Every structure is written in C-alpha cells, then in structure tokens.
Coordinates of C-alpha atoms and ligand atoms in Angstrom, one line a residue:
M1 CA 77.2 6.4 6.8
I2 CA 74.9 9.6 6.4
T3 CA 71.4 8.1 6.0
S4 CA 69.1 11.0 5.4
F5 CA 69.3 14.6 4.6
D6 CA 69.3 15.9 7.9
E7 CA 72.4 14.2 9.0
L8 CA 73.8 15.5 5.4
L9 CA 72.8 19.1 6.4
G10 CA 74.6 18.7 9.9
V11 CA 77.7 17.6 7.9
V12 CA 77.8 20.2 5.6
K13 CA 76.7 23.0 8.2
N14 CA 80.6 22.2 9.7
Q15 CA 82.0 22.6 6.4
P16 CA 83.6 25.9 5.3
K17 CA 81.1 27.5 3.4
K18 CA 81.0 27.0 -0.6
T19 CA 79.7 29.6 -3.5
I20 CA 77.2 28.5 -6.0
A21 CA 77.1 30.1 -9.1
V22 CA 73.3 30.1 -10.1
A23 CA 72.9 30.0 -14.1
M24 CA 69.8 32.2 -15.3
A25 CA 68.8 32.7 -11.5
E26 CA 65.2 34.4 -12.4
E27 CA 63.5 31.4 -11.4
E28 CA 61.7 31.8 -8.2
D29 CA 62.1 28.1 -6.2
A30 CA 65.5 28.2 -7.0
L31 CA 66.2 31.9 -5.6
L32 CA 63.9 30.6 -2.4
A33 CA 66.3 27.2 -2.3
V34 CA 69.3 29.2 -2.0
S35 CA 68.2 31.9 0.2
H36 CA 67.6 28.8 2.5
A37 CA 70.7 27.8 2.0
Y38 CA 72.5 30.9 3.2
E39 CA 70.4 31.2 6.1
Q40 CA 71.4 27.6 7.0
G41 CA 75.0 28.9 6.9
I42 CA 75.6 26.0 4.0
A43 CA 76.1 28.4 0.6
D44 CA 76.8 31.9 -0.6
A45 CA 75.6 32.2 -4.2
V46 CA 76.5 34.6 -7.2
L47 CA 72.9 34.8 -9.0
V48 CA 73.7 35.2 -12.7
G49 CA 70.8 36.4 -15.1
N50 CA 68.4 39.2 -15.6
K51 CA 69.0 41.7 -12.5
K52 CA 65.7 43.1 -12.7
K53 CA 63.6 39.7 -12.6
I54 CA 65.8 38.8 -10.2
K55 CA 65.4 41.7 -8.0
E56 CA 61.6 41.5 -8.5
L57 CA 61.3 37.7 -7.8
C58 CA 63.6 38.4 -4.4
K59 CA 61.1 41.2 -3.0
K60 CA 57.9 38.8 -4.1
N61 CA 59.0 36.3 -1.7
D62 CA 60.7 38.3 1.1
I63 CA 64.3 37.6 -0.1
D64 CA 67.1 40.5 0.6
V65 CA 68.6 40.1 -2.7
N66 CA 71.5 42.3 -1.0
K67 CA 73.1 39.3 0.6
F68 CA 73.6 37.9 -2.7
D69 CA 76.2 39.1 -5.4
V70 CA 74.0 39.6 -8.5
M71 CA 75.6 39.3 -12.3
D72 CA 73.6 41.1 -15.0
T73 CA 73.4 39.2 -18.0
G74 CA 71.4 39.4 -21.4
S75 CA 70.5 36.0 -23.0
E76 CA 70.0 32.5 -22.0
Q77 CA 73.5 31.6 -23.1
Q78 CA 75.3 34.6 -21.6
A79 CA 73.8 33.8 -18.1
V80 CA 75.0 30.2 -18.7
V81 CA 78.7 31.0 -20.1
R82 CA 79.0 33.9 -17.3
A83 CA 77.9 31.3 -14.7
I84 CA 80.4 28.8 -15.7
Q85 CA 82.9 31.4 -16.0
L86 CA 82.8 31.7 -12.6
V87 CA 83.5 28.6 -11.4
R88 CA 86.5 28.2 -14.2
E89 CA 87.8 31.5 -12.2
H90 CA 87.5 29.4 -9.0
L91 CA 84.9 32.2 -8.1
A92 CA 82.5 30.0 -7.5
D93 CA 82.4 26.1 -6.1
T94 CA 79.3 24.7 -7.8
L95 CA 77.1 25.7 -10.4
M96 CA 73.4 25.5 -10.1
K97 CA 70.7 25.6 -13.1
G98 CA 68.1 28.1 -12.9
K99 CA 65.4 28.8 -15.4
C100 CA 68.1 27.9 -18.1
S101 CA 67.3 24.6 -20.4
T102 CA 69.2 21.3 -19.4
A103 CA 70.0 21.1 -22.8
T104 CA 71.9 24.7 -22.7
L105 CA 73.3 24.2 -19.7
L106 CA 74.8 20.5 -20.2
R107 CA 76.1 21.9 -23.7
A108 CA 78.1 24.9 -22.3
V109 CA 79.6 22.7 -19.3
L110 CA 80.6 20.1 -22.4
D111 CA 82.3 22.7 -24.4
R112 CA 85.9 21.8 -24.9
E113 CA 87.0 25.5 -24.5
H114 CA 84.8 27.4 -22.0
G115 CA 83.3 24.6 -20.1
V116 CA 84.2 22.5 -17.2
R117 CA 85.0 19.1 -18.5
S118 CA 87.2 17.2 -16.1
G119 CA 87.7 14.3 -19.1
K120 CA 85.6 12.0 -16.9
L121 CA 82.1 10.9 -18.3
L122 CA 79.5 13.4 -16.9
S123 CA 76.0 12.1 -15.4
H124 CA 73.2 12.4 -13.8
A125 CA 72.9 11.1 -9.6
A126 CA 69.7 11.2 -7.9
L127 CA 69.5 10.8 -4.2
F128 CA 66.1 9.8 -2.4
E129 CA 65.1 9.8 1.3
L130 CA 62.0 7.6 1.6
P131 CA 59.8 6.4 4.6
T132 CA 60.1 2.8 3.1
Y133 CA 63.7 2.4 2.8
P134 CA 66.0 2.5 6.0
K135 CA 68.9 4.4 4.5
F136 CA 69.5 6.9 1.3
L137 CA 69.1 5.4 -2.1
F138 CA 71.3 6.8 -5.0
M139 CA 70.3 6.2 -8.7
S140 CA 71.7 6.9 -12.0
D141 CA 71.2 7.8 -14.6
G142 CA 67.8 9.6 -14.9
G143 CA 68.6 12.9 -16.5
M144 CA 71.7 12.5 -18.9
N145 CA 73.2 9.7 -20.6
I146 CA 70.2 8.8 -23.0
A147 CA 71.2 5.2 -23.4
P148 CA 74.8 4.3 -22.2
D149 CA 76.9 1.4 -23.2
V150 CA 79.4 -0.8 -21.0
E151 CA 81.8 1.5 -21.1
A152 CA 79.5 4.8 -20.1
K153 CA 77.4 2.7 -17.2
I154 CA 81.0 1.6 -15.8
S155 CA 81.6 5.7 -15.7
I156 CA 78.3 6.3 -14.2
I157 CA 79.0 3.6 -11.5
E158 CA 82.2 5.4 -10.8
N159 CA 80.9 8.9 -10.7
V160 CA 77.8 7.5 -8.5
V161 CA 80.4 5.1 -6.5
G162 CA 82.2 8.5 -5.9
A163 CA 79.3 10.5 -4.6
A164 CA 78.2 7.8 -2.1
R165 CA 81.4 7.4 -0.5
L166 CA 81.8 11.3 -0.3
L167 CA 78.5 11.0 1.8
R168 CA 80.4 8.3 3.9
V169 CA 78.7 4.8 2.2
E170 CA 82.1 3.2 2.7
K171 CA 81.4 0.3 0.8
P172 CA 78.4 1.0 -1.5
K173 CA 76.3 -2.1 -3.0
V174 CA 75.0 -1.2 -6.5
A175 CA 72.5 -2.8 -8.2
L176 CA 72.2 -3.1 -12.1
I177 CA 68.8 -2.7 -12.7
A178 CA 66.8 -4.6 -15.2
A179 CA 63.1 -6.1 -15.7
L180 CA 64.1 -9.9 -14.1
E181 CA 67.5 -11.3 -12.4
K182 CA 68.0 -13.8 -15.3
V183 CA 70.2 -12.7 -18.3
N184 CA 67.6 -12.8 -21.4
Y185 CA 70.9 -12.4 -24.2
Q186 CA 67.7 -13.0 -27.1
A187 CA 65.9 -10.0 -26.0
M188 CA 67.3 -7.4 -23.1
P189 CA 70.5 -6.3 -23.7
C190 CA 70.8 -4.7 -20.3
T191 CA 70.7 -8.1 -18.5
V192 CA 74.1 -8.4 -20.8
D193 CA 75.6 -5.8 -19.9
A194 CA 74.7 -6.0 -15.9
A195 CA 76.3 -9.3 -16.5
V196 CA 79.3 -8.6 -17.8
I197 CA 79.9 -5.5 -15.5
T198 CA 79.5 -7.5 -12.4
Q199 CA 81.7 -10.9 -13.7
M200 CA 83.8 -7.3 -13.9
A201 CA 83.6 -6.5 -10.5
A202 CA 84.0 -9.9 -9.6
R203 CA 87.7 -9.9 -10.8
G204 CA 88.3 -6.6 -8.9
Q205 CA 88.4 -4.5 -12.0
L206 CA 85.8 -2.1 -10.7
G207 CA 87.3 -0.8 -7.4
D208 CA 85.8 -0.6 -3.9
A209 CA 82.1 -1.6 -4.6
I210 CA 79.9 -4.4 -4.4
I211 CA 78.3 -4.7 -7.7
D212 CA 75.5 -7.4 -8.4
G213 CA 73.3 -7.7 -11.6
P214 CA 70.9 -8.0 -13.3
L215 CA 68.5 -7.4 -10.4
A216 CA 64.9 -6.6 -10.8
L217 CA 63.9 -3.7 -8.8
D218 CA 62.3 -5.4 -6.1
N219 CA 64.9 -8.0 -5.7
A220 CA 67.9 -4.8 -5.5
V221 CA 65.8 -3.4 -2.2
S222 CA 63.6 -6.0 -0.5
K223 CA 65.3 -9.1 0.9
R224 CA 61.6 -10.7 1.1
S225 CA 61.6 -10.6 -2.2
C226 CA 64.8 -12.6 -2.6
E227 CA 64.0 -15.4 -0.7
I228 CA 60.7 -15.8 -2.1
K229 CA 62.8 -16.1 -5.5
G230 CA 65.6 -18.0 -4.1
I231 CA 68.0 -15.0 -5.3
K232 CA 71.7 -15.0 -3.5
S233 CA 72.7 -11.8 -4.2
P234 CA 75.7 -9.6 -1.8
V235 CA 73.4 -6.5 -3.1
G236 CA 69.9 -8.0 -2.9
G237 CA 67.5 -6.4 -0.3
D238 CA 70.1 -3.9 0.7
A239 CA 71.2 -1.8 -2.3
D240 CA 72.8 1.6 -1.6
I241 CA 72.7 2.5 -5.7
L242 CA 70.5 1.3 -8.2
I243 CA 72.0 1.9 -12.1
M244 CA 69.0 2.2 -14.3
P245 CA 69.4 0.4 -18.0
A246 CA 68.8 3.7 -19.7
I247 CA 67.2 7.2 -19.1
E248 CA 63.8 6.5 -19.6
S249 CA 63.9 4.4 -16.5
G250 CA 65.7 6.3 -14.6
N251 CA 63.5 9.4 -15.5
V252 CA 60.3 7.7 -14.5
F253 CA 61.6 5.9 -11.2
Y254 CA 62.4 9.4 -10.1
K255 CA 59.6 10.8 -10.9
A256 CA 57.4 8.2 -9.9
L257 CA 59.5 8.3 -6.2
N258 CA 59.0 12.2 -6.3
Y259 CA 55.5 12.6 -7.4
L260 CA 53.5 9.6 -5.8
G261 CA 56.5 8.3 -3.3
Q262 CA 56.4 10.7 -0.5
A263 CA 60.4 10.7 -1.1
K264 CA 62.9 13.6 -0.6
C265 CA 64.7 14.0 -3.7
A266 CA 68.0 15.3 -5.2
G267 CA 69.7 15.9 -8.3
I268 CA 73.1 16.8 -9.4
I269 CA 75.5 16.0 -12.1
L270 CA 78.7 14.3 -11.3
G271 CA 82.1 14.1 -13.5
A272 CA 82.6 17.6 -14.3
K273 CA 85.2 19.3 -12.5
V274 CA 82.5 20.5 -9.9
P275 CA 79.2 18.7 -8.8
I276 CA 76.4 20.8 -10.6
I277 CA 72.7 21.1 -9.0
L278 CA 70.0 20.3 -11.6
T279 CA 67.0 19.6 -10.9
S280 CA 64.0 19.8 -13.3
R281 CA 62.1 23.3 -13.8
S282 CA 58.7 21.9 -12.1
D283 CA 61.0 20.6 -9.0
D284 CA 60.1 22.5 -5.9
K285 CA 62.1 24.3 -3.5
E286 CA 63.0 21.7 -1.3
T287 CA 64.1 19.6 -4.0
K288 CA 66.1 22.1 -4.9
F289 CA 67.4 23.0 -1.6
L290 CA 68.1 19.3 -0.9
S291 CA 69.8 19.2 -4.0
I292 CA 72.3 22.0 -2.9
A293 CA 73.2 19.8 0.1
F294 CA 73.7 17.2 -2.4
G295 CA 75.9 19.1 -4.3
I296 CA 77.5 20.9 -1.5
G297 CA 78.4 17.5 0.4
T298 CA 80.2 15.9 -2.8
S299 CA 81.7 19.2 -4.0
I300 CA 85.3 18.4 -4.8
R301 CA 87.0 20.0 -7.2
A302 CA 88.7 17.9 -10.1
Ligands
COD401 N1 80.1 13.4 -20.6 C1 81.0 13.6 -21.4 N2 80.9 14.2 -22.4 C2 79.9 14.3 -23.2 C3 78.7 13.7 -22.4 C4 78.7 13.1 -21.5 N3 77.7 12.5 -20.8 N4 77.5 13.7 -23.7 C5 78.1 13.9 -24.5 N5 79.5 14.3 -24.5 C6 80.4 15.4 -25.3 C7 80.8 14.0 -26.9 O1 81.9 13.6 -26.6 C8 81.0 15.7 -27.4 O2 82.5 15.6 -27.4 C9 80.3 16.7 -26.8 O3 80.0 16.6 -25.7 C10 78.8 16.9 -27.6 O4 78.5 15.1 -28.0 P1 76.8 15.1 -28.2 O5 76.5 15.7 -29.8 O6 76.5 13.9 -27.9 O7 76.2 15.9 -27.5 P2 74.7 16.5 -27.7 O8 75.5 18.2 -27.3 O9 74.0 16.4 -28.9 O10 73.8 16.3 -26.2 C11 74.8 16.4 -24.8 C12 73.1 16.6 -24.3 C13 74.0 16.2 -22.6 C14 72.4 17.5 -24.0 C15 72.3 14.8 -24.6 O11 73.0 13.8 -24.0 C16 70.8 15.1 -23.7 O12 70.4 16.2 -24.3 N6 71.0 14.1 -22.9 C17 69.7 13.8 -22.0 C18 68.9 15.4 -21.3 C19 67.7 15.5 -21.0 O13 66.6 15.5 -21.5 N7 67.3 15.3 -19.7 C20 65.9 14.7 -19.6 C21 65.6 15.6 -18.9 S1 66.0 16.3 -17.1

C-alpha cells in the first residue's frame, strides 16, 4: 500500500516516463508543476496554447522552455481540442488542465467524435495526505458529477476503487458519507442510496472492496467515534475512500482540507481513456505537481 506522496513519487520515478499534454499551458503554477515533474524524471510535456505567453511565463520563472514541445494555438477551444488530439493519437499519455476552464475541458473530453470517452462515467477523485490520518485518503466526487443517483454513485465507486488499487490499496474500504449513520428515508435520500449500495456490496454485486454506509464523516475516520456511538462497521474509523453524497459536500471537503487542514492534495478525473490532471485554477504549484504524480500513478489507457 502506498501511504504518502513521497512513496508515490518513488514509485512513479521508477516507471517509464509518461508524456502530459497541457491544455492552455499559459498558466504559471501548471508550468512550474510540469517543469518540476520533468526535473524529477517523471514526465515529459507538450505545452499547448499561446506560444508567446508560454515562453514569457517560462522566462519569468526560470524554466527552460526548450525542454518541452510547444504547440501554438489561437483560442482556448483550439488549445483544448489539440491537447486532446495528442492523447487520441497516443502522443501523450495523460491530459492536464492549464488555464482553460473546467467546463470547456470536460465538454471537449466528453465530445462523442473528438473526445476521450471510454464508455464509463467520468468522475473526479481527490487524494489527500494528512497530518491527522495514517494513510492516503481518497474522496469522490467533489468536481464533476453534480447530483449522482445510485447508478452514478456505483460508477464513481468503481472509478476510485480502481485508482486506489493502482496505488496498491489491495481491498479498499469505502465509506458512503451522509450526515449520520442511520437511514432517514423521509428526509435524507443519500442515506437510502448508501444503504442500497451497501447491501449490493454485501451481496457481492460490486467487486473487491469493502463498502459501508451511511456513515457520518467522524464514523468513517475515527474508531473512537464508532465506539462512542456503538457503530459496528468494517469500514468505520479506517476508511480509504470517502464517497460524498453530492458535489457540494465533496467540493467543500476538498477545499476545507486544502486551505484549512494542512493537507497535501491532488485531483484527477477518472473514467476517460486516460486520467486527466484537473485541479482548480487557484490550486498552487505543489497541488498541481502532486496531481501529476496521482495522474501518472494511475495512468493506464482504457
Ligand atoms: N461521464 C460521462 N459522460 C457524461 C458525464 C460524465 N460524468 N456528464 C455528462 N456526460 C455526457 C452525457 O451523457 C451527454 O452525452 C454529454 O456528456 C453532455 O451531457 P450534459 O449536457 O449533461 O453535460 P454538460 O455539457 O451540460 O456538462 C458536463 C459538465 C461536466 C460540464 C457538468 O457536469 C458540470 O458542469 N460539472 C461540474 C463541474 C464543476 O463545476 N465542478 C466544480 C468546480 S471544479
């Protein structure tokens, strides 16, 4: 099991180098992250976007632009389409968001003719290393699926369990998060979804993971909380993966840990032909670099 970003970096450094296509690369922290990944020997990159701006930003940040291929494109849309084309043509192993908007990138990824769909649901997964938790914590979906139903939640679980297994979590423990551990069918539909999914998992319908819910966040990550509340759960206090009820809870959780919780964070989109390194524009260069490590660590072409 890989439990920290240092361990993950050690693993990806020993793999064959991957190539990242950066869509609209004229973004400072993305360039710094990609340059650091290059210096660490984990990735090459093709920088797609406004060549003049890319060169200016590289110069400003003491990055030798000559170590990368740069492809000059006019608009945001053109940069996104060209970067995706590189992945389609197997000239890049993964795609990274630069300055373009999340919606523009995701819509182009989902394009039936020119995108990189694999037939699965696409979902966002975050990975955290925390001073308060003994191992990696995965969380999904705080970035793509807005209000997933049971079917979408099952796909979200499959995607993130697959990623966790690639990071050598053999039998991931998945907590289906709600506001409490009891089913409240009158007022909290996500508790019903969690109970249904838990029962499906118990009947062996959902593959090789231990899935339980509903669980409140404290039940998922604190054994003490389970003891005090008398909760007997195979996941309680030891979750590897948190599945959030909807995008708002996932997004707030990510930003709370990132901005207030001293977490090291990474974020990618799963379920496309390749992982897509997708962070918020305001994420710093470290988060972008760690997201590259997460993307490369889970980079298998579907
Ligand atoms: N996986 C696979 N296919 C999908 C998915 C998905 N998650 N979402 C939509 N599709 C397919 C649909 O089946 C359809 O064929 C096509 O894509 C268009 O579907 P729409 O019309 O529902 O999708 P859009 O274009 O309106 O929106 C897709 C987005 C990803 C842009 C949308 O879901 C979105 O805005 N998500 C939230 C992004 C966000 O704001 N994140 C928070 C900040 S990071």
